[in-house]
Coordinates of C-alpha atoms in Angstrom, one line a residue:
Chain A
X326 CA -5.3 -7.8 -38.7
X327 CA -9.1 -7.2 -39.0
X328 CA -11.3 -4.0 -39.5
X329 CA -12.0 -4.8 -35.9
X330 CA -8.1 -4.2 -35.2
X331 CA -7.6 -1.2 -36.7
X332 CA -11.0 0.9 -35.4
X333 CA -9.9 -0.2 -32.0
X334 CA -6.0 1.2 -33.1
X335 CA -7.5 4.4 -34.5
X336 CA -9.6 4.9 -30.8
X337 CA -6.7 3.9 -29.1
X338 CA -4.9 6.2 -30.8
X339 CA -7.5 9.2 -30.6
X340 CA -7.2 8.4 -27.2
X341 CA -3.4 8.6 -26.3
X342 CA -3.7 12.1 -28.3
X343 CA -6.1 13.8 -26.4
X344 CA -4.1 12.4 -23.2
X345 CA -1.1 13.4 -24.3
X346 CA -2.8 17.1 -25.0
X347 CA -4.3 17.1 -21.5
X348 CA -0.8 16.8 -19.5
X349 CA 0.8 19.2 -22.1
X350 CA -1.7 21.4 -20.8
X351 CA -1.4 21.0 -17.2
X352 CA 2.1 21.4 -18.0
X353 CA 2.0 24.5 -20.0
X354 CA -1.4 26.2 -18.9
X355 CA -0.6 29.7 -16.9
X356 CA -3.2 28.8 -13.9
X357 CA -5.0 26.5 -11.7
X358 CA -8.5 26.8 -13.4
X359 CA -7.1 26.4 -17.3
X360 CA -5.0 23.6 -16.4
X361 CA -7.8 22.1 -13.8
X362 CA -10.1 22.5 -17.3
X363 CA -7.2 20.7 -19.2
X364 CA -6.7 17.8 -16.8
X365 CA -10.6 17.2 -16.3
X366 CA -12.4 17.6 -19.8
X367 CA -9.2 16.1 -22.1
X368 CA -8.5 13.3 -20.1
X369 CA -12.1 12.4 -19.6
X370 CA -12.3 12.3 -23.4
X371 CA -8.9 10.3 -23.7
X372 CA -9.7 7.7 -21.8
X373 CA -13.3 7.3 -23.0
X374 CA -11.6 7.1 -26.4
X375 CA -9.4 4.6 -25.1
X376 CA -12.0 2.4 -23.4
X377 CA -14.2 2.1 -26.7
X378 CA -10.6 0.7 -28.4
X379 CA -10.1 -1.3 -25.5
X380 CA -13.5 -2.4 -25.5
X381 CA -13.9 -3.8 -29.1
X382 CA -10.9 -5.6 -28.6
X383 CA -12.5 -7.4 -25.0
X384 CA -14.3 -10.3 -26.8
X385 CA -17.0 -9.8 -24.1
X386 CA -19.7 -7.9 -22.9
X387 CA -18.9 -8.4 -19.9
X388 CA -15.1 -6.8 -20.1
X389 CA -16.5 -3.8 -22.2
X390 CA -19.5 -3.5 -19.6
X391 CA -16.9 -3.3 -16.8
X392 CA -14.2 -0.9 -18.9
X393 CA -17.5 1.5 -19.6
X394 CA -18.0 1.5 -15.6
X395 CA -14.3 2.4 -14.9
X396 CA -15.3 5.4 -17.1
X397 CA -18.4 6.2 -16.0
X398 CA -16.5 6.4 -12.3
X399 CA -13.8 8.5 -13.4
X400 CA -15.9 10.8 -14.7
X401 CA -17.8 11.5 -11.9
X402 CA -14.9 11.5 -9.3
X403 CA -13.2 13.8 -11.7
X404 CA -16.2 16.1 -12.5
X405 CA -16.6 16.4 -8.5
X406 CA -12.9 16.8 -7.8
X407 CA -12.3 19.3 -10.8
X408 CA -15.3 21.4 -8.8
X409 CA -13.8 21.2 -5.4
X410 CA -10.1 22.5 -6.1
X411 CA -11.3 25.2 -8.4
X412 CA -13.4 26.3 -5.1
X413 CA -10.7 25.7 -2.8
X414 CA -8.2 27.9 -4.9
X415 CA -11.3 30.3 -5.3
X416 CA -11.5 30.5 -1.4
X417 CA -7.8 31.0 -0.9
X418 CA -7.8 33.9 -3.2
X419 CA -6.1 33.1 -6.4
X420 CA -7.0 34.9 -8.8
X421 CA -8.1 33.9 -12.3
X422 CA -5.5 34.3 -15.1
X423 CA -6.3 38.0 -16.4
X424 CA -4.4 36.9 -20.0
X425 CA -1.1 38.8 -20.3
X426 CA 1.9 36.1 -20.0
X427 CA 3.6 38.6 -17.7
X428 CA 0.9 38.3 -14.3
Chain B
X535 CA 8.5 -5.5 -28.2
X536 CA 5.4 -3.7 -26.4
X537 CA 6.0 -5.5 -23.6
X538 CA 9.6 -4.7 -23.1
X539 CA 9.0 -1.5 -23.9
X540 CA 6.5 -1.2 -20.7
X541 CA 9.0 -3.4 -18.5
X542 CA 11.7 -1.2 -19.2
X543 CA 10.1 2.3 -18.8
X544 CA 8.6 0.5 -15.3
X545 CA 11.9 -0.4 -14.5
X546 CA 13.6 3.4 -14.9
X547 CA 10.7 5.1 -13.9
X548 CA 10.5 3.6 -10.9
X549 CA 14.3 3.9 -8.9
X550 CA 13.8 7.9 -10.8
X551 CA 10.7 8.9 -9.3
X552 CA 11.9 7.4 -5.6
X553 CA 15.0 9.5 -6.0
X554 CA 12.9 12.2 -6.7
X555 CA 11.2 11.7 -4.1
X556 CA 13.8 12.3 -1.4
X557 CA 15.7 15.2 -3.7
X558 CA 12.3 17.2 -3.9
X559 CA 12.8 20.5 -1.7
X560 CA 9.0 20.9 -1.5
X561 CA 7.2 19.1 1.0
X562 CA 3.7 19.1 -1.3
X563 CA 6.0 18.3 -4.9
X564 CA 7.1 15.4 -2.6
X565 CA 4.1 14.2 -1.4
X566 CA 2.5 14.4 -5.2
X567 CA 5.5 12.4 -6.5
X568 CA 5.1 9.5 -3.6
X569 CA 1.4 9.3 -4.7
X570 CA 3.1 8.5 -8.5
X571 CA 6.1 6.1 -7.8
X572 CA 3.0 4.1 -5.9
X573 CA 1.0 4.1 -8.6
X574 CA 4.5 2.8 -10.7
X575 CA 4.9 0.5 -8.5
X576 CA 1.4 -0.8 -8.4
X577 CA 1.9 -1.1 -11.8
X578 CA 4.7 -2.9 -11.7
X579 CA 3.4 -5.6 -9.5
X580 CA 0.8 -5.4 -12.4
X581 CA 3.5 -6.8 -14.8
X582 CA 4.8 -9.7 -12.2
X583 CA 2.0 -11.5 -12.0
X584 CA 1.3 -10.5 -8.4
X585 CA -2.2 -8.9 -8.8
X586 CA -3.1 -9.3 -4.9
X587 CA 0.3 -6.9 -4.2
X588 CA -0.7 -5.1 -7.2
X589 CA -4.0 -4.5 -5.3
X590 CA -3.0 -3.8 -1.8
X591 CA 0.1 -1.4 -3.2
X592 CA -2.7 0.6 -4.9
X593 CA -5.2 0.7 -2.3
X594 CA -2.8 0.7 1.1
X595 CA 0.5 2.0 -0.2
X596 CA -0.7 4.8 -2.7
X597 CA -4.3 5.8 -1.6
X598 CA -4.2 5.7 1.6
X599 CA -0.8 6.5 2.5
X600 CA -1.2 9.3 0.0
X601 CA -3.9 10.4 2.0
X602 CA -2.5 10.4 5.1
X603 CA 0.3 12.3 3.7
X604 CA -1.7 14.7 2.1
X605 CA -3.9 15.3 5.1
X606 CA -0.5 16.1 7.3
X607 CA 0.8 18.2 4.8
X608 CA -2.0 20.9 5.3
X609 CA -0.9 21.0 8.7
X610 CA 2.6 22.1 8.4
X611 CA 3.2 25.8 7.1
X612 CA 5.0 24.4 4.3
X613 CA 8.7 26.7 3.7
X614 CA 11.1 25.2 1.2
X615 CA 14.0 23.6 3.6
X616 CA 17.3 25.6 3.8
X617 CA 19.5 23.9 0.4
X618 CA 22.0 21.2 2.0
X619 CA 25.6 21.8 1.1
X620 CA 26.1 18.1 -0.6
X621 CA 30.2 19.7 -1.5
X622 CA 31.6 16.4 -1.1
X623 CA 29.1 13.8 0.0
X624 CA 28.3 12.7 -3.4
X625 CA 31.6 10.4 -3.2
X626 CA 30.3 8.6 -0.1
X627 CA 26.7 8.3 -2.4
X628 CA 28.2 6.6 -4.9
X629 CA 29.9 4.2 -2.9
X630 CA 27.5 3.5 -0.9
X631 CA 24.7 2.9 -3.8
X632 CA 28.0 1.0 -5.7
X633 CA 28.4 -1.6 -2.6
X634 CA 24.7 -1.6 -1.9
X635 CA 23.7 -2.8 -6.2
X636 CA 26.6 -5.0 -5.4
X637 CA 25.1 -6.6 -2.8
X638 CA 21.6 -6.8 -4.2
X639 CA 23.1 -8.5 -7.2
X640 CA 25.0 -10.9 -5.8
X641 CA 22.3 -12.1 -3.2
X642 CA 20.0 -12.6 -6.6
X643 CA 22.6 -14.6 -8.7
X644 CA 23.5 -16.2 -5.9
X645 CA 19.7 -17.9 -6.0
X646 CA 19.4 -21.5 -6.7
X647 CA 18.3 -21.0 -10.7
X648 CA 16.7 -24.9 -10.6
X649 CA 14.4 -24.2 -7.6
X650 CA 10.6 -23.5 -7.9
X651 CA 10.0 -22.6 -4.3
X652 CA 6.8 -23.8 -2.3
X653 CA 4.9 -23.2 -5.5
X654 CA 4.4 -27.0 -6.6
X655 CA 3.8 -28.2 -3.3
X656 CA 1.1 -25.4 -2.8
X657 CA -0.9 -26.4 -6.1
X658 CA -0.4 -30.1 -5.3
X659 CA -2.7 -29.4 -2.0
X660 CA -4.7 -26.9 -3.4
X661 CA -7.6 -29.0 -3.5
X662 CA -7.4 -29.7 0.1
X663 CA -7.8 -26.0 1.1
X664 CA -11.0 -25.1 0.5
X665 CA -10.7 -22.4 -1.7
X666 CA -9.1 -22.3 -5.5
X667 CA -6.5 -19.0 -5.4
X668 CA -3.2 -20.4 -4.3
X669 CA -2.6 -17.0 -2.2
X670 CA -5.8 -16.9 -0.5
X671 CA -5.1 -21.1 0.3
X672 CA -1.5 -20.3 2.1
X673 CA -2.8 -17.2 3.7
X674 CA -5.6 -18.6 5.7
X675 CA -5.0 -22.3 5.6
X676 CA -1.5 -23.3 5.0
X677 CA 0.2 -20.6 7.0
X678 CA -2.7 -19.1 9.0
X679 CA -0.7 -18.5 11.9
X680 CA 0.9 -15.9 9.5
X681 CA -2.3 -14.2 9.2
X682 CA -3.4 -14.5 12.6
X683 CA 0.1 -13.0 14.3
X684 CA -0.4 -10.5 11.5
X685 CA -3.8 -9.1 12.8
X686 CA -2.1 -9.5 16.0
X687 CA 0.4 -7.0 14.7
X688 CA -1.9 -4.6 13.5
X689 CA -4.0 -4.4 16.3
X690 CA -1.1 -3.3 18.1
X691 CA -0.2 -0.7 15.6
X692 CA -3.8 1.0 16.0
X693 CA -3.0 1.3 19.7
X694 CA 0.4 2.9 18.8
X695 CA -1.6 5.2 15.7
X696 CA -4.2 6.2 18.4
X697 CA -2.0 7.3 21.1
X698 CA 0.1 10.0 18.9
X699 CA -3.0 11.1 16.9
X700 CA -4.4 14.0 18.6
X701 CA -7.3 13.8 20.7
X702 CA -9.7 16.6 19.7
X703 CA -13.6 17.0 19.5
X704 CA -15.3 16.2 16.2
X705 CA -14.0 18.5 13.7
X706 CA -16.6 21.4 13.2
X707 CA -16.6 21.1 8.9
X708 CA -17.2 24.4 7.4
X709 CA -18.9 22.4 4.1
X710 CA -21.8 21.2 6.7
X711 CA -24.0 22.5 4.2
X712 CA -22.0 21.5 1.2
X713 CA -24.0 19.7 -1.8
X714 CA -21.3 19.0 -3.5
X715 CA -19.2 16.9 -1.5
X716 CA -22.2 15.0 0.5
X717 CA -23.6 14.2 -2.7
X718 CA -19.8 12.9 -4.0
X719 CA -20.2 10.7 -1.1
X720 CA -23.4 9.7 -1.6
X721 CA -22.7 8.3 -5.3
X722 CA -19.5 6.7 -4.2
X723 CA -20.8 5.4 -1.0
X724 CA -22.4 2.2 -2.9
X725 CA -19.7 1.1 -5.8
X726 CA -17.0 1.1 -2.4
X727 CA -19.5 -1.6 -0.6
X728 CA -20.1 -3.4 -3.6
X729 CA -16.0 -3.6 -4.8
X730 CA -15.4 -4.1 -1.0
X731 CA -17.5 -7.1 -1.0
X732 CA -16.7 -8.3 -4.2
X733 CA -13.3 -8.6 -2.9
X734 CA -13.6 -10.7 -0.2
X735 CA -16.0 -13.4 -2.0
X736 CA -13.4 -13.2 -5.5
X737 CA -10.5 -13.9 -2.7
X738 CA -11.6 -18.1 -2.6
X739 CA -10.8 -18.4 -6.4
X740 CA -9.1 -15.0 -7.3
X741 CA -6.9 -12.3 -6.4
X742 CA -8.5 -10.5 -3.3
X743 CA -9.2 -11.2 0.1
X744 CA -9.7 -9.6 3.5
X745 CA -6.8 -6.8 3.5
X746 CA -8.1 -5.0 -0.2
X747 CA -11.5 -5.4 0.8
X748 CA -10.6 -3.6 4.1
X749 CA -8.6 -1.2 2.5
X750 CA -11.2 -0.4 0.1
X751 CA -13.6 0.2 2.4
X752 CA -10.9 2.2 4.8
X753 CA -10.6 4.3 1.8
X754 CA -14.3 5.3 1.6
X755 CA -14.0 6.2 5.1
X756 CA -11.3 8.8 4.9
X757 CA -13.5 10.1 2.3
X758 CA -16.5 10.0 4.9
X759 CA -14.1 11.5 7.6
X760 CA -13.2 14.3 5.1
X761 CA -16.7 14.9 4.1
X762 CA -19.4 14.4 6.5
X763 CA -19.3 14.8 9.8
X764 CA -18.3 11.3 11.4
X765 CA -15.5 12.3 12.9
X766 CA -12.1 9.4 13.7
X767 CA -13.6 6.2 15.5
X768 CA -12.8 6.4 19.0
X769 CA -11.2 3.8 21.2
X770 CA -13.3 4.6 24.0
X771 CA -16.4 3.7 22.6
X772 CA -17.5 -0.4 23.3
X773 CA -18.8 -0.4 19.5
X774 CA -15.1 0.1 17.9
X775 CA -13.7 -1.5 20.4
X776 CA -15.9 -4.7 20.0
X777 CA -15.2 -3.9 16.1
X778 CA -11.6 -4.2 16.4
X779 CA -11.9 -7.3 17.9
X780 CA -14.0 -9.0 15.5
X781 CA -11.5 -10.8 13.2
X782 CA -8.6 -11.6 15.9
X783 CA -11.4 -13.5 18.1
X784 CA -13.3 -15.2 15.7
X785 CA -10.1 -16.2 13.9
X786 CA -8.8 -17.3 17.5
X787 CA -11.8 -19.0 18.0
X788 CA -11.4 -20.9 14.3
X789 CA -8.2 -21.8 15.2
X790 CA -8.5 -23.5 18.9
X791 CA -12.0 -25.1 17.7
X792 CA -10.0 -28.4 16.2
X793 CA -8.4 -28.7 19.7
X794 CA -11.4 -29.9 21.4
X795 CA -11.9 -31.8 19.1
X796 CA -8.7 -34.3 19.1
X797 CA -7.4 -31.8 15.9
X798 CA -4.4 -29.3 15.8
X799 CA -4.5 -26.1 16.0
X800 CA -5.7 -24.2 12.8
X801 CA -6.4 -27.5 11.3
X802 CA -9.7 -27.0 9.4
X803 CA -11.9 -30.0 8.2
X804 CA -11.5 -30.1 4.8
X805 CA -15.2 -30.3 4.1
X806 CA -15.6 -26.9 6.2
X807 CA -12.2 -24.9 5.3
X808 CA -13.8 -23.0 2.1
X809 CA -16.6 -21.4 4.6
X810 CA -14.3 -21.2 7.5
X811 CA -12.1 -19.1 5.3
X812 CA -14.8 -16.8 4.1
X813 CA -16.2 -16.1 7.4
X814 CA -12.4 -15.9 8.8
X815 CA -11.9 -13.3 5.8
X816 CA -15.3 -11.2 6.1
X817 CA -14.4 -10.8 9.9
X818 CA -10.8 -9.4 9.3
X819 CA -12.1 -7.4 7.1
X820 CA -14.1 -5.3 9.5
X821 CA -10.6 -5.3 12.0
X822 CA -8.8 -4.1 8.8
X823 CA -11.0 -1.5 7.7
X824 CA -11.2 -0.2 11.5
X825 CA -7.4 -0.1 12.2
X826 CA -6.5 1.3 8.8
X827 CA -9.5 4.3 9.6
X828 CA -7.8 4.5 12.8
X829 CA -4.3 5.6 11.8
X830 CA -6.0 8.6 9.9
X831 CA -6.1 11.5 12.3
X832 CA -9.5 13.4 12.0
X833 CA -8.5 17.0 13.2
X834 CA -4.9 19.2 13.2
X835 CA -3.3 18.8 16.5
X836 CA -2.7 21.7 18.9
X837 CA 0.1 24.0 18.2
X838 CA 2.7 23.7 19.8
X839 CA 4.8 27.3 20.9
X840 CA 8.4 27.0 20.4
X841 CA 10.4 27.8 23.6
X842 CA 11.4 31.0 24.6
X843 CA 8.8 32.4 21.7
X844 CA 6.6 35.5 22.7

């Protein structure tokens, strides 16, 4: 096991841990924006985390080039997607989470 | 130890989220839960090596099947179905599911263990085929009548898709002036191409081939439908019609050429097969792309009063 091995562990790790915070969030959050806000900017993070691990481990430039695009496309699907359901729910009427666990 | 790991959570995962699936009271919680066993199951395909069903599962079975789904679920007025009493049916379940595992089981060990299948005989002749990916070699060349009856097949399910669809006008979008999905499309509009036709050329030597590369690019237009204002490609107009027929003829056309020419039918020159196949594959892929856009219905259908209702 190299240095290589265990800074790519550490990201992977970083990684599954902010992904695993995400969906207890989406789980757990009391409305559609905090969990949309959950799902969009933890996971984003996660997997970014988990692409540098899985990158140093790819041997090639290529590989990492083409992990970094997966990214780079998730992020902009989910930056654009994250936008459009917090509208639709906006347009429908539901209301914001005012902060009292009882609404 | 990893990999078992992943085997076995694939392996539970998937017969739980299927029975979810049909035990889920909520037509949308259903719908979301489809969308994941696909995934699972693309996944799974994934771990056996099959990377072209991996592929196709992804792109037909999850995205757009999930689409369509999703897109007739905002036209019912969802209500949680009236509870089932299940008193004493759960008996007949178990049976059933006992004498149907049964059956599975015995039909796999009854398998010849000693038997490789085609799979030898396949590489053996690979080199004849024109192309290097063993799937892409049966598909077009060994058992291209498969392929072709297939299109065949499909072509005939657009027909079927197009006469229960509703027949409406374009659908009037209220986000005409939206940025924010024209520009979504925009940005997406060129990595679809480019996978779409990265697809078909990696199918000579690789997983891929006509039907991801058409469902890829069947995908972007849902997305377009959705978005912009295109609207569902209509069967009365020459151009999809003409469209539609793009792969079935020139594949037709492939396959009688070696008559003529004291050859059998769908026997390709050897020299010629790898081109053949590409431009066979490139074709389909515009048919595929155009039947798969045409199962997707672009507007709600009328509503329909129930009898006797005021």
């Amino acid at each position: 096991m190299t240095v290589l091995n265990v800074i790519s562990a550490l990201f992977l790790l970083a990684g599954a841990g902010f992904c695993l915070a995400g969906t207890v969030g989406v789980l757990r959050f009391p409305d559609i924006y905090c969990r949309l806000h959950a799902l969009t900017k933890v996971d984003n993070l996660g997997l970014g985390l988990v692409v540098v691990g899985l990158s140093l481990e790819a041997g090639s430039w290529a590989t990492a080039l083409k992990l970094f695009l997966v990214w780079f496309l998730v992020l902009i699907s989910s930056a654009f997607t994250c936008q459009l359901i917090a509208r639709a729910a906006l347009r429908r009427g539901v209301g914001a989470w005012g902060g009292s666990r009882e609404s | 130890m990893m990999d078992a790991l992943l085997d076995g959570g694939l392996a539970l995962s998937l017969p739980f989220l299927a029975w979810l699936v049909l035990h889920t009271e909520a037509l949308s919680q259903a719908v979301v839960l489809f969308v994941a066993m696909g995934l699972m199951s693309a996944l799974a395909w994934a771990r056996l090596e099959a990377p072209d069903i991996a592929l196709v599962e992804a792109a037909v079975g999850t995205g757009l099947t999930g689409a369509l789904l999703m897109h007739t679920l905002s036209w019912t007025e969802e209500t949680a179905p009236e509870t089932l009493t299940r008193a004493t049916r759960w008996v007949w379940d178990i049976l059933a599911a006992t004498a149907l595992t049964g059956v599975l089981g015995w039909a796999v060990l009854a398998l010849p263990t000693d038997s490789q299948g085609l799979g030898p005989e396949v590489a053996a002749r690979l080199a004849d085929s024109g192309v290097e990916h063993p799937v892409t070699a049966v598909l077009l060349n060994f058992r291209g009548y498969d392929t072709l009856l297939e299109i065949a097949v499909l072509l005939v399910a657009a027909l079927g898709a197009r006469a229960v669809n509703p027949r409406t006008d374009r659908p009037k979008l209220e986000t005409e002036h939206d940025p924010l999905t024209g520009e979504l499309f925009r940005m997406m509009t060129p990595a679809v191409l480019l996978l779409a036709g990265y697809l078909v050329w990696v199918g000579a030597h690789g997983p891929g081939g006509a039907f991801q590369a058409g469902a890829i690019l069947a995908g972007g237009g849902v997305v377009a439908i959705l978005t912009t204002r295109m609207g569902t490609p209509r069967m009365s107009s020459r151009r999809v019609r003409w469209a539609l027929l793009t792969g079935p003829l020139l594949f037709i056309g492939v396959a009688v050429a070696p008559l003529f020419s004291g050859g059998r039918l769908l026997e390709f020159p050897p020299r010629l097969a790898g081109t053949l196949i590409f431009v066979v594959e490139l074709a389909l892929t515009v048919t595929i792309t155009l039947v798969l856009l045409m199962f997707f219905p672009g507007a709600r259908p009328p509503k329909v009063e129930p009898e006797g209702a005021p």
